[in-house]
mmCIF file of C-alpha atoms in Angstrom:
data_model
loop_
_atom_site.group_PDB
_atom_site.id
_atom_site.type_symbol
_atom_site.label_atom_id
_atom_site.label_comp_id
_atom_site.label_asym_id
_atom_site.label_seq_id
_atom_site.Cartn_x
_atom_site.Cartn_y
_atom_site.Cartn_z
ATOM 1 C CA MET A 558 -21.065 56.647 -10.403
ATOM 2 C CA LEU A 559 -19.843 56.424 -14.002
ATOM 3 C CA SER A 560 -23.336 56.613 -15.527
ATOM 4 C CA HIS A 561 -24.517 59.755 -13.717
ATOM 5 C CA GLN A 562 -23.000 61.467 -10.687
ATOM 6 C CA ALA A 563 -26.302 63.004 -9.555
ATOM 7 C CA ILE A 564 -28.110 59.658 -9.600
ATOM 8 C CA SER A 565 -25.246 57.969 -7.759
ATOM 9 C CA LEU A 566 -25.299 60.696 -5.127
ATOM 10 C CA ILE A 567 -29.020 60.347 -4.472
ATOM 11 C CA SER A 568 -28.738 56.516 -4.551
ATOM 12 C CA PHE A 569 -26.129 56.398 -1.811
ATOM 13 C CA PRO A 570 -28.501 56.827 1.187
ATOM 14 C CA PHE A 571 -30.714 54.001 -0.124
ATOM 15 C CA ILE A 572 -27.685 51.731 -0.578
ATOM 16 C CA ILE A 573 -26.626 52.445 3.029
ATOM 17 C CA ALA A 574 -30.168 51.706 4.243
ATOM 18 C CA TYR A 575 -30.170 48.379 2.401
ATOM 19 C CA CYS A 576 -26.758 47.447 3.850
ATOM 20 C CA LEU A 577 -28.058 48.164 7.347
ATOM 21 C CA TYR A 578 -31.139 46.052 6.630
ATOM 22 C CA LEU A 579 -28.980 43.109 5.513
ATOM 23 C CA TRP A 580 -26.765 43.499 8.573
ATOM 24 C CA VAL A 581 -29.731 43.417 10.956
ATOM 25 C CA THR A 582 -31.750 40.645 9.294
ATOM 26 C CA LYS A 583 -29.352 38.352 7.459
ATOM 27 C CA ASN A 584 -26.050 38.284 9.248
ATOM 28 C CA HIS A 585 -26.947 38.483 12.923
ATOM 29 C CA LYS A 586 -25.072 41.763 13.429
ATOM 30 C CA LYS A 587 -21.593 40.318 12.966
ATOM 31 C CA ILE A 588 -18.976 43.043 12.835
ATOM 32 C CA LYS A 589 -17.166 41.436 9.889
ATOM 33 C CA TYR A 590 -20.150 42.103 7.631
ATOM 34 C CA ILE A 591 -19.910 45.807 8.358
ATOM 35 C CA PHE A 592 -16.349 45.583 7.053
ATOM 36 C CA PHE A 593 -17.578 43.789 3.914
ATOM 37 C CA TYR A 594 -20.156 46.503 3.177
ATOM 38 C CA ILE A 595 -17.695 49.328 3.754
ATOM 39 C CA PHE A 596 -15.067 47.543 1.649
ATOM 40 C CA THR A 597 -17.556 47.068 -1.216
ATOM 41 C CA LEU A 598 -18.715 50.688 -1.245
ATOM 42 C CA LEU A 599 -15.185 52.026 -0.812
ATOM 43 C CA THR A 600 -13.881 49.847 -3.645
ATOM 44 C CA GLY A 601 -16.611 51.157 -5.962
ATOM 45 C CA LEU A 602 -15.733 54.730 -5.051
ATOM 46 C CA LEU A 603 -12.013 54.183 -5.553
ATOM 47 C CA LEU A 604 -12.490 52.393 -8.882
ATOM 48 C CA SER A 605 -14.526 55.307 -10.205
ATOM 49 C CA CYS A 606 -12.518 58.131 -8.636
ATOM 50 C CA PHE A 607 -10.779 58.809 -11.972
ATOM 51 C CA TYR A 608 -14.130 60.356 -12.885
ATOM 52 C CA TRP A 609 -15.626 61.914 -9.773
ATOM 53 C CA ILE A 610 -12.492 63.429 -8.203
ATOM 54 C CA PRO A 611 -11.823 65.701 -11.232
ATOM 55 C CA VAL A 612 -15.535 66.576 -11.284
ATOM 56 C CA ILE A 613 -15.349 67.773 -7.684
ATOM 57 C CA PHE A 614 -12.080 69.695 -8.012
ATOM 58 C CA GLU A 615 -12.475 71.058 -11.550
ATOM 59 C CA SER A 616 -16.183 71.887 -11.696
ATOM 60 C CA LYS A 617 -15.218 75.319 -10.327
ATOM 61 C CA TYR A 618 -14.038 76.146 -13.856
ATOM 62 C CA MET A 619 -17.486 75.460 -15.320
ATOM 63 C CA ASN A 620 -20.248 78.004 -15.664
ATOM 64 C CA LEU A 621 -23.067 76.046 -14.029
ATOM 65 C CA LEU A 622 -25.891 78.372 -15.026
ATOM 66 C CA ALA A 623 -28.616 76.236 -13.527
ATOM 67 C CA LYS A 624 -26.895 75.549 -10.217
ATOM 68 C CA GLY A 625 -29.214 76.211 -7.317
ATOM 69 C CA ASN A 626 -32.404 76.023 -9.406
ATOM 70 C CA ILE A 627 -34.375 72.789 -9.223
ATOM 71 C CA SER A 628 -37.276 72.126 -11.576
ATOM 72 C CA PHE A 629 -40.200 70.219 -10.083
ATOM 73 C CA ILE A 630 -42.902 68.058 -11.648
ATOM 74 C CA PRO A 631 -46.637 68.787 -11.229
ATOM 75 C CA LEU A 632 -48.244 65.847 -9.436
ATOM 76 C CA GLY A 633 -50.655 65.234 -12.314
ATOM 77 C CA GLU A 634 -47.776 64.558 -14.708
ATOM 78 C CA LEU A 635 -46.661 61.636 -12.539
ATOM 79 C CA ILE A 636 -50.068 60.011 -12.983
ATOM 80 C CA TYR A 637 -51.211 60.750 -16.531
ATOM 81 C CA SER A 638 -49.561 61.376 -19.902
ATOM 82 C CA PRO A 639 -51.189 64.124 -22.029
ATOM 83 C CA TRP A 640 -50.819 62.401 -25.437
ATOM 84 C CA ARG A 641 -53.069 59.809 -27.143
ATOM 85 C CA TRP A 642 -55.474 59.493 -24.218
ATOM 86 C CA GLY A 643 -52.558 59.020 -21.886
ATOM 87 C CA PHE A 644 -50.989 56.022 -23.628
ATOM 88 C CA LEU A 645 -48.198 57.837 -25.469
ATOM 89 C CA PHE A 646 -45.305 58.615 -23.121
ATOM 90 C CA GLN A 647 -43.457 61.041 -25.387
ATOM 91 C CA GLY A 648 -44.897 63.981 -27.315
ATOM 92 C CA HIS A 649 -44.946 64.236 -31.097
ATOM 93 C CA LYS A 650 -42.060 66.711 -30.986
ATOM 94 C CA GLY A 651 -39.990 64.854 -28.427
ATOM 95 C CA GLU A 652 -41.636 66.331 -25.311
ATOM 96 C CA LEU A 653 -40.955 64.390 -22.140
ATOM 97 C CA SER A 654 -43.650 62.738 -20.066
ATOM 98 C CA PHE A 655 -42.846 62.174 -16.405
ATOM 99 C CA ILE A 656 -45.515 59.542 -15.800
ATOM 100 C CA VAL A 657 -44.514 56.915 -13.242
ATOM 101 C CA GLY A 658 -46.607 54.291 -15.045
ATOM 102 C CA TYR A 659 -50.167 53.046 -14.743
ATOM 103 C CA VAL A 660 -49.160 49.496 -13.833
ATOM 104 C CA GLN A 661 -46.541 50.818 -11.400
ATOM 105 C CA TRP A 662 -49.126 52.896 -9.533
ATOM 106 C CA PHE A 663 -51.570 49.966 -9.492
ATOM 107 C CA VAL A 664 -48.957 47.546 -8.143
ATOM 108 C CA VAL A 665 -47.764 49.952 -5.430
ATOM 109 C CA ILE A 666 -51.314 50.661 -4.195
ATOM 110 C CA PHE A 667 -52.348 46.997 -4.468
ATOM 111 C CA SER A 668 -49.257 45.917 -2.517
ATOM 112 C CA ILE A 669 -50.146 48.298 0.306
ATOM 113 C CA ILE A 670 -53.569 46.644 0.533
ATOM 114 C CA LEU A 671 -51.892 43.228 0.652
ATOM 115 C CA PHE A 672 -49.505 44.423 3.358
ATOM 116 C CA ILE A 673 -52.341 45.781 5.500
ATOM 117 C CA LYS A 674 -54.167 42.451 5.140
ATOM 118 C CA GLY A 675 -51.013 40.578 6.141
ATOM 119 C CA LYS A 676 -50.526 38.912 2.768
ATOM 120 C CA ILE A 677 -46.857 39.878 2.470
ATOM 121 C CA SER A 678 -44.649 37.159 3.941
ATOM 122 C CA LEU A 679 -42.692 37.991 7.077
ATOM 123 C CA LYS A 680 -39.430 37.214 5.276
ATOM 124 C CA GLU A 681 -40.050 39.959 2.715
ATOM 125 C CA LYS A 682 -41.669 42.634 4.870
ATOM 126 C CA GLY A 683 -38.373 44.406 5.548
ATOM 127 C CA VAL A 684 -37.406 44.762 1.871
ATOM 128 C CA TYR A 685 -40.999 45.671 1.028
ATOM 129 C CA LEU A 686 -41.169 48.466 3.628
ATOM 130 C CA ILE A 687 -37.802 49.872 2.526
ATOM 131 C CA SER A 688 -38.981 49.853 -1.097
ATOM 132 C CA VAL A 689 -42.401 51.433 -0.454
ATOM 133 C CA ILE A 690 -41.064 54.109 1.862
ATOM 134 C CA SER A 691 -38.237 54.872 -0.565
ATOM 135 C CA PHE A 692 -40.685 55.046 -3.476
ATOM 136 C CA PHE A 693 -42.888 57.641 -1.792
ATOM 137 C CA ILE A 694 -39.903 59.620 -0.490
ATOM 138 C CA LEU A 695 -38.651 59.906 -4.078
ATOM 139 C CA ILE A 696 -42.102 60.917 -5.341
ATOM 140 C CA ILE A 697 -42.363 63.623 -2.662
ATOM 141 C CA MET A 698 -38.874 64.857 -3.571
ATOM 142 C CA THR A 699 -40.061 65.513 -7.138
ATOM 143 C CA GLN A 700 -42.682 67.967 -5.805
ATOM 144 C CA SER A 701 -42.176 71.634 -4.982
ATOM 145 C CA VAL A 702 -43.091 70.942 -1.338
ATOM 146 C CA SER A 703 -39.578 69.452 -0.974
ATOM 147 C CA SER A 704 -37.901 72.677 -2.109
ATOM 148 C CA PRO A 705 -36.466 73.516 1.379
ATOM 149 C CA ILE A 706 -34.625 70.176 1.404
ATOM 150 C CA TRP A 707 -33.089 70.806 -2.016
ATOM 151 C CA MET A 708 -32.060 74.346 -1.117
ATOM 152 C CA ASN A 709 -30.585 73.565 2.311
ATOM 153 C CA ILE A 710 -28.441 70.594 1.286
ATOM 154 C CA SER A 711 -25.544 72.000 -0.740
ATOM 155 C CA LEU A 712 -24.767 68.694 -2.475
ATOM 156 C CA LEU A 713 -28.247 68.672 -4.015
ATOM 157 C CA ARG A 714 -28.163 72.189 -5.492
ATOM 158 C CA GLY A 715 -26.536 71.094 -8.721
ATOM 159 C CA PHE A 716 -29.110 68.331 -9.311
ATOM 160 C CA GLU A 717 -31.118 70.609 -11.657
ATOM 161 C CA PHE A 718 -34.044 68.289 -12.484
ATOM 162 C CA SER A 719 -36.048 66.484 -9.832
ATOM 163 C CA TYR A 720 -37.440 64.095 -12.466
ATOM 164 C CA ARG A 721 -34.089 62.287 -12.380
ATOM 165 C CA LEU A 722 -35.352 60.669 -9.187
ATOM 166 C CA LEU A 723 -37.923 58.746 -11.240
ATOM 167 C CA LEU A 724 -35.117 56.385 -12.272
ATOM 168 C CA LEU A 725 -34.827 55.209 -8.666
ATOM 169 C CA ALA A 726 -38.604 55.259 -8.228
ATOM 170 C CA SER A 727 -38.967 52.830 -11.134
ATOM 171 C CA PHE A 728 -36.347 50.589 -9.541
ATOM 172 C CA PHE A 729 -38.229 50.424 -6.240
ATOM 173 C CA SER A 730 -41.574 49.916 -7.989
ATOM 174 C CA SER A 731 -39.985 46.906 -9.725
ATOM 175 C CA ILE A 732 -38.988 45.426 -6.350
ATOM 176 C CA ILE A 733 -42.515 46.033 -5.060
ATOM 177 C CA ALA A 734 -43.957 44.336 -8.167
ATOM 178 C CA GLY A 735 -41.698 41.313 -7.670
ATOM 179 C CA ILE A 736 -42.768 40.912 -4.028
ATOM 180 C CA THR A 737 -46.446 41.392 -4.945
ATOM 181 C CA VAL A 738 -46.408 38.784 -7.710
ATOM 182 C CA LYS A 739 -44.507 36.353 -5.498
ATOM 183 C CA ASN A 740 -47.179 36.593 -2.810
ATOM 184 C CA ILE A 741 -50.084 36.184 -5.242
ATOM 185 C CA THR A 742 -50.078 32.502 -6.099
ATOM 186 C CA LYS A 743 -52.840 32.749 -8.713
ATOM 187 C CA LYS A 744 -51.352 32.366 -12.190
ATOM 188 C CA TRP A 745 -54.081 34.424 -13.860
ATOM 189 C CA PHE A 746 -53.038 37.491 -11.842
ATOM 190 C CA PHE A 747 -49.492 37.335 -13.183
ATOM 191 C CA ILE A 748 -50.670 36.758 -16.778
ATOM 192 C CA GLY A 749 -53.239 39.559 -16.501
ATOM 193 C CA LEU A 750 -50.633 41.964 -15.133
ATOM 194 C CA CYS A 751 -48.305 41.214 -18.055
ATOM 195 C CA LEU A 752 -51.118 41.762 -20.567
ATOM 196 C CA ILE A 753 -51.956 45.131 -18.996
ATOM 197 C CA VAL A 754 -48.295 46.142 -19.222
ATOM 198 C CA ILE A 755 -48.243 45.225 -22.923
ATOM 199 C CA LEU A 756 -51.506 47.000 -23.763
ATOM 200 C CA THR A 757 -50.624 50.218 -21.906
ATOM 201 C CA THR A 758 -47.163 50.538 -23.445
ATOM 202 C CA ILE A 759 -47.627 49.184 -26.971
ATOM 203 C CA LEU A 760 -47.890 52.672 -28.511
ATOM 204 C CA ASN A 761 -44.362 53.420 -27.324
ATOM 205 C CA TRP A 762 -42.577 50.446 -28.845
ATOM 206 C CA GLY A 763 -41.863 51.730 -32.347
ATOM 207 C CA ASN A 764 -39.971 54.677 -33.800
ATOM 208 C CA ARG A 765 -42.538 57.384 -34.583
ATOM 209 C CA ARG A 766 -40.322 59.059 -37.207
ATOM 210 C CA THR A 767 -38.203 62.159 -36.735
ATOM 211 C CA ILE A 768 -39.284 65.796 -36.671
ATOM 212 C CA PRO A 769 -39.280 67.056 -40.316
ATOM 213 C CA GLN A 770 -37.934 70.481 -39.295
ATOM 214 C CA LEU A 771 -34.747 68.911 -37.918
ATOM 215 C CA ASN A 772 -32.981 68.540 -41.249
ATOM 216 C CA ASP A 773 -29.279 68.857 -42.058
ATOM 217 C CA GLN A 774 -29.473 72.634 -42.379
ATOM 218 C CA ALA A 775 -31.134 73.041 -38.985
ATOM 219 C CA ILE A 776 -28.520 70.864 -37.316
ATOM 220 C CA LYS A 777 -25.686 72.674 -39.085
ATOM 221 C CA TYR A 778 -26.737 76.232 -38.207
ATOM 222 C CA ASP A 779 -29.123 76.110 -35.228
ATOM 223 C CA PHE A 780 -27.622 73.382 -33.065
ATOM 224 C CA PRO A 781 -24.351 75.231 -32.248
ATOM 225 C CA ARG A 782 -26.290 78.360 -31.235
ATOM 226 C CA ASN A 783 -28.695 76.403 -29.041
ATOM 227 C CA MET A 784 -25.970 74.440 -27.267
ATOM 228 C CA THR A 785 -23.755 77.339 -26.226
ATOM 229 C CA LYS A 786 -26.117 78.297 -23.417
ATOM 230 C CA VAL A 787 -25.834 74.893 -21.751
ATOM 231 C CA GLY A 788 -24.133 75.504 -18.419
ATOM 232 C CA ASN A 789 -21.873 72.470 -18.378
ATOM 233 C CA SER A 790 -20.387 73.298 -21.795
ATOM 234 C CA VAL A 791 -19.242 76.862 -21.015
ATOM 235 C CA THR A 792 -16.227 77.766 -18.888
ATOM 236 C CA ILE A 793 -16.145 80.541 -16.293
ATOM 237 C CA TRP A 794 -14.020 82.774 -18.538
ATOM 238 C CA VAL A 795 -16.746 82.959 -21.195
ATOM 239 C CA ASP A 796 -19.662 85.398 -21.260
ATOM 240 C CA SER A 797 -22.316 82.828 -22.153
ATOM 241 C CA ASP A 798 -24.915 85.415 -23.237
ATOM 242 C CA LYS A 799 -22.505 87.147 -25.595
ATOM 243 C CA PHE A 800 -21.130 83.835 -26.761
ATOM 244 C CA LYS A 801 -24.606 82.636 -27.691
ATOM 245 C CA SER A 802 -25.596 85.764 -29.607
ATOM 246 C CA ASN A 803 -22.427 85.572 -31.703
ATOM 247 C CA ALA A 804 -22.507 81.799 -32.128
ATOM 248 C CA ARG A 805 -21.857 80.625 -35.654
ATOM 249 C CA LEU A 806 -19.777 78.111 -37.508
ATOM 250 C CA VAL A 807 -16.167 79.282 -37.468
ATOM 251 C CA PRO A 808 -12.920 77.787 -38.769
ATOM 252 C CA HIS A 809 -10.714 75.877 -36.359
ATOM 253 C CA ILE A 810 -8.075 78.602 -36.360
ATOM 254 C CA THR A 811 -7.997 82.274 -37.408
ATOM 255 C CA ILE A 812 -5.586 85.250 -37.451
ATOM 256 C CA PRO A 813 -7.022 88.339 -35.682
ATOM 257 C CA GLN A 814 -3.762 90.285 -36.086
ATOM 258 C CA GLY A 815 -0.871 89.990 -38.522
ATOM 259 C CA GLU A 816 -0.423 87.782 -41.552
ATOM 260 C CA ALA A 817 0.268 84.071 -41.738
ATOM 261 C CA LYS A 818 -0.383 80.946 -43.767
ATOM 262 C CA ILE A 819 -1.879 78.008 -41.886
ATOM 263 C CA LEU A 820 -1.964 74.312 -42.749
ATOM 264 C CA GLU A 821 -3.897 71.970 -40.461
ATOM 265 C CA THR A 822 -1.989 68.671 -40.350
ATOM 266 C CA PHE A 823 -3.928 66.707 -37.725
ATOM 267 C CA ARG A 824 -6.993 67.124 -35.545
ATOM 268 C CA SER A 825 -8.744 65.010 -32.945
ATOM 269 C CA SER A 826 -10.797 65.859 -29.897
ATOM 270 C CA VAL A 827 -7.655 66.133 -27.735
ATOM 271 C CA LYS A 828 -4.923 67.115 -30.189
ATOM 272 C CA HIS A 829 -4.738 69.881 -32.820
ATOM 273 C CA GLU A 830 -1.663 70.235 -35.007
ATOM 274 C CA TYR A 831 -0.757 72.968 -37.523
ATOM 275 C CA LEU A 832 2.084 74.296 -39.616
ATOM 276 C CA ILE A 833 2.017 78.115 -39.465
ATOM 277 C CA LYS A 834 4.242 80.431 -41.489
ATOM 278 C CA VAL A 835 4.141 83.990 -40.137
ATOM 279 C CA THR A 836 4.928 86.520 -42.885
ATOM 280 C CA SER A 837 4.391 89.723 -40.876
ATOM 281 C CA LYS A 838 6.360 91.171 -37.945
ATOM 282 C CA ASN A 839 4.303 89.028 -35.605
ATOM 283 C CA ALA A 840 0.864 87.415 -35.586
ATOM 284 C CA LEU A 841 -1.879 86.795 -33.048
ATOM 285 C CA ILE A 842 -3.310 83.311 -33.577
ATOM 286 C CA LYS A 843 -6.795 82.423 -32.343
ATOM 287 C CA GLU A 844 -7.440 78.709 -32.014
ATOM 288 C CA ASN A 845 -11.212 78.485 -31.642
ATOM 289 C CA THR A 846 -11.256 76.111 -28.708
ATOM 290 C CA LEU A 847 -12.596 76.923 -25.257
ATOM 291 C CA TYR A 848 -9.710 76.818 -22.799
ATOM 292 C CA PHE A 849 -9.902 74.424 -19.869
ATOM 293 C CA PRO A 850 -7.092 73.390 -17.495
ATOM 294 C CA GLY A 851 -5.173 70.674 -19.292
ATOM 295 C CA TRP A 852 -4.866 72.361 -22.690
ATOM 296 C CA LYS A 853 -1.170 72.887 -23.483
ATOM 297 C CA LEU A 854 0.478 74.676 -26.380
ATOM 298 C CA TYR A 855 3.754 73.525 -27.955
ATOM 299 C CA VAL A 856 5.550 75.763 -30.466
ATOM 300 C CA ASP A 857 8.396 73.973 -32.226
ATOM 301 C CA ASN A 858 8.234 71.267 -29.530
ATOM 302 C CA ASN A 859 8.657 73.811 -26.711
ATOM 303 C CA ILE A 860 5.940 74.604 -24.163
ATOM 304 C CA TYR A 861 4.426 77.988 -24.896
ATOM 305 C CA PRO A 862 2.055 80.204 -22.852
ATOM 306 C CA ILE A 863 -1.639 80.334 -23.730
ATOM 307 C CA ASN A 864 -3.594 83.575 -23.402
ATOM 308 C CA PHE A 865 -7.222 82.719 -22.619
ATOM 309 C CA GLN A 866 -8.207 85.905 -20.769
ATOM 310 C CA ASN A 867 -8.101 88.379 -23.632
ATOM 311 C CA PRO A 868 -11.020 90.833 -23.067
ATOM 312 C CA LYS A 869 -11.951 90.661 -26.740
ATOM 313 C CA TYR A 870 -11.913 86.847 -26.925
ATOM 314 C CA PRO A 871 -12.515 85.619 -23.357
ATOM 315 C CA GLY A 872 -12.018 81.929 -22.765
ATOM 316 C CA ILE A 873 -10.590 81.241 -26.241
ATOM 317 C CA ILE A 874 -7.067 79.890 -26.830
ATOM 318 C CA LEU A 875 -4.802 82.714 -28.139
ATOM 319 C CA PHE A 876 -1.052 82.918 -28.679
ATOM 320 C CA ASP A 877 1.511 85.158 -30.401
ATOM 321 C CA LEU A 878 3.987 83.951 -33.002
ATOM 322 C CA SER A 879 7.173 85.522 -34.324
ATOM 323 C CA PRO A 880 8.045 85.557 -38.057
ATOM 324 C CA GLY A 881 8.972 82.240 -39.646
ATOM 325 C CA LEU A 882 7.683 78.684 -39.950
ATOM 326 C CA HIS A 883 6.364 77.083 -36.762
ATOM 327 C CA ASP A 884 5.212 73.600 -35.820
ATOM 328 C CA ILE A 885 2.166 74.047 -33.542
ATOM 329 C CA LYS A 886 0.696 71.378 -31.282
ATOM 330 C CA ILE A 887 -2.229 72.011 -28.947
ATOM 331 C CA SER A 888 -3.038 68.986 -26.794
ATOM 332 C CA PHE A 889 -5.392 68.266 -23.923
ATOM 333 C CA GLU A 890 -3.384 66.556 -21.187
ATOM 334 C CA ASP A 891 -4.089 65.341 -17.684
ATOM 335 C CA THR A 892 -3.773 67.812 -14.837
ATOM 336 C CA PRO A 893 -2.097 66.586 -11.605
ATOM 337 C CA ILE A 894 -5.484 65.891 -9.999
ATOM 338 C CA ARG A 895 -6.534 63.753 -12.981
ATOM 339 C CA LYS A 896 -3.253 61.832 -12.892
ATOM 340 C CA ILE A 897 -3.625 61.124 -9.170
ATOM 341 C CA SER A 898 -7.246 60.021 -9.497
ATOM 342 C CA LYS A 899 -6.403 57.708 -12.424
ATOM 343 C CA LEU A 900 -3.548 56.213 -10.439
ATOM 344 C CA ILE A 901 -5.859 55.531 -7.474
ATOM 345 C CA SER A 902 -8.391 53.793 -9.743
ATOM 346 C CA PHE A 903 -5.649 51.741 -11.426
ATOM 347 C CA VAL A 904 -4.088 50.625 -8.141
ATOM 348 C CA THR A 905 -7.525 49.718 -6.764
ATOM 349 C CA GLY A 906 -8.320 47.691 -9.881
ATOM 350 C CA VAL A 907 -5.009 45.799 -9.696
ATOM 351 C CA PHE A 908 -5.507 45.163 -5.964
ATOM 352 C CA LEU A 909 -9.018 43.863 -6.581
ATOM 353 C CA ILE A 910 -7.876 41.521 -9.373
ATOM 354 C CA PHE A 911 -5.066 40.081 -7.231
ATOM 355 C CA THR A 912 -7.451 39.707 -4.278
ATOM 356 C CA ILE A 913 -10.014 37.789 -6.355
ATOM 357 C CA PHE A 914 -7.494 35.515 -8.069
ATOM 358 C CA GLY A 915 -5.508 35.047 -4.868
ATOM 359 C CA ARG A 916 -8.616 33.910 -3.019
ATOM 360 C CA ARG A 917 -9.633 31.554 -5.831
ATOM 361 C CA LYS A 918 -6.121 30.112 -5.919
ATOM 362 C CA ASN A 919 -6.232 29.428 -2.161
ATOM 363 C CA GLU A 920 -9.658 27.791 -2.492
ATOM 364 C CA PHE A 921 -8.390 25.622 -5.344
ATOM 365 C CA ILE A 922 -5.340 24.493 -3.337
ATOM 366 C CA LYS A 923 -7.526 23.793 -0.293
ATOM 367 C CA LYS A 924 -9.938 21.683 -2.352
ATOM 368 C CA LEU A 925 -7.030 19.855 -4.000
ATOM 369 C CA PHE A 926 -5.488 18.786 -0.699
ATOM 370 C CA THR A 927 -8.898 18.000 0.817
ATOM 371 C CA HIS A 928 -9.651 15.698 -2.151
ATOM 372 C CA ARG A 929 -6.330 13.917 -1.727
#
């Protein structure tokens, strides 16, 4: 959940399927194991809710430009890489290759042959079938033929790139490889498979240098312009097209109207502090930060309103100041929903720690008295 919300979302059905498999095959359908599985999944969700609850409730403030559009991978790209006769998995200019892997394809197909011939042990058939079926479901979901599924399930519309599913596909191919190797007792097969893996990936081990065009000047001037179009980085109050065309390096704070002298005293990612002396009747101050719920303005230690819906500077933090010297603090603080979600995660963590140590303490006392 903390590494990537989209991957965690798509992983959840497979985790449920595996829990059901364990319940049916390992634990003789005892009701208490259902409680254990639910408790485990629920604990994971509660521990990470400081992240995903704000995402759910506050994503409405983000301009998700790509929402509803899913990019799919041509089937050929899953099989063969276009660089260095197929053995280079990333292009010379950083292009992505979506190849599943030559050894992975071989192992999956070979395992199916073993399964048909009855070479997979009965004990492992359940895990094997779950893994193979899951692998091919994920591969199909990366193809345009699965478009109706993506479009009709609202939770999947913000997924953006179907190639993200290849992470799970590689996981299942690893399980399939483990089962296959375990059921092939010949040592030469295992050694040969490892050698093939080494030979087919050796071109990808080293750093192939950086792109010469990406020098300091390019990063300084081009990177800000290229990044402003990214959906997740632009709020709903900003015209992303206009913002991109006017993108340039700007000072942290400017004065669109009036006259003032500004001294920046402190700056971090969540706190900006200034001393501002207004010498005109009044001054409009533009702090070049995109507004998002949680940003608060303090003028002389008093909360002060932020204007972020000015038609001329939409989405940018603006405020008016009267004549005189002012101590300005702009800080990014937790909204109520963030505070609640953090509290839930904290309480869950404390509960889990006490549960673990409490159980170990009871086991220790039980062993102590049993020994005596």
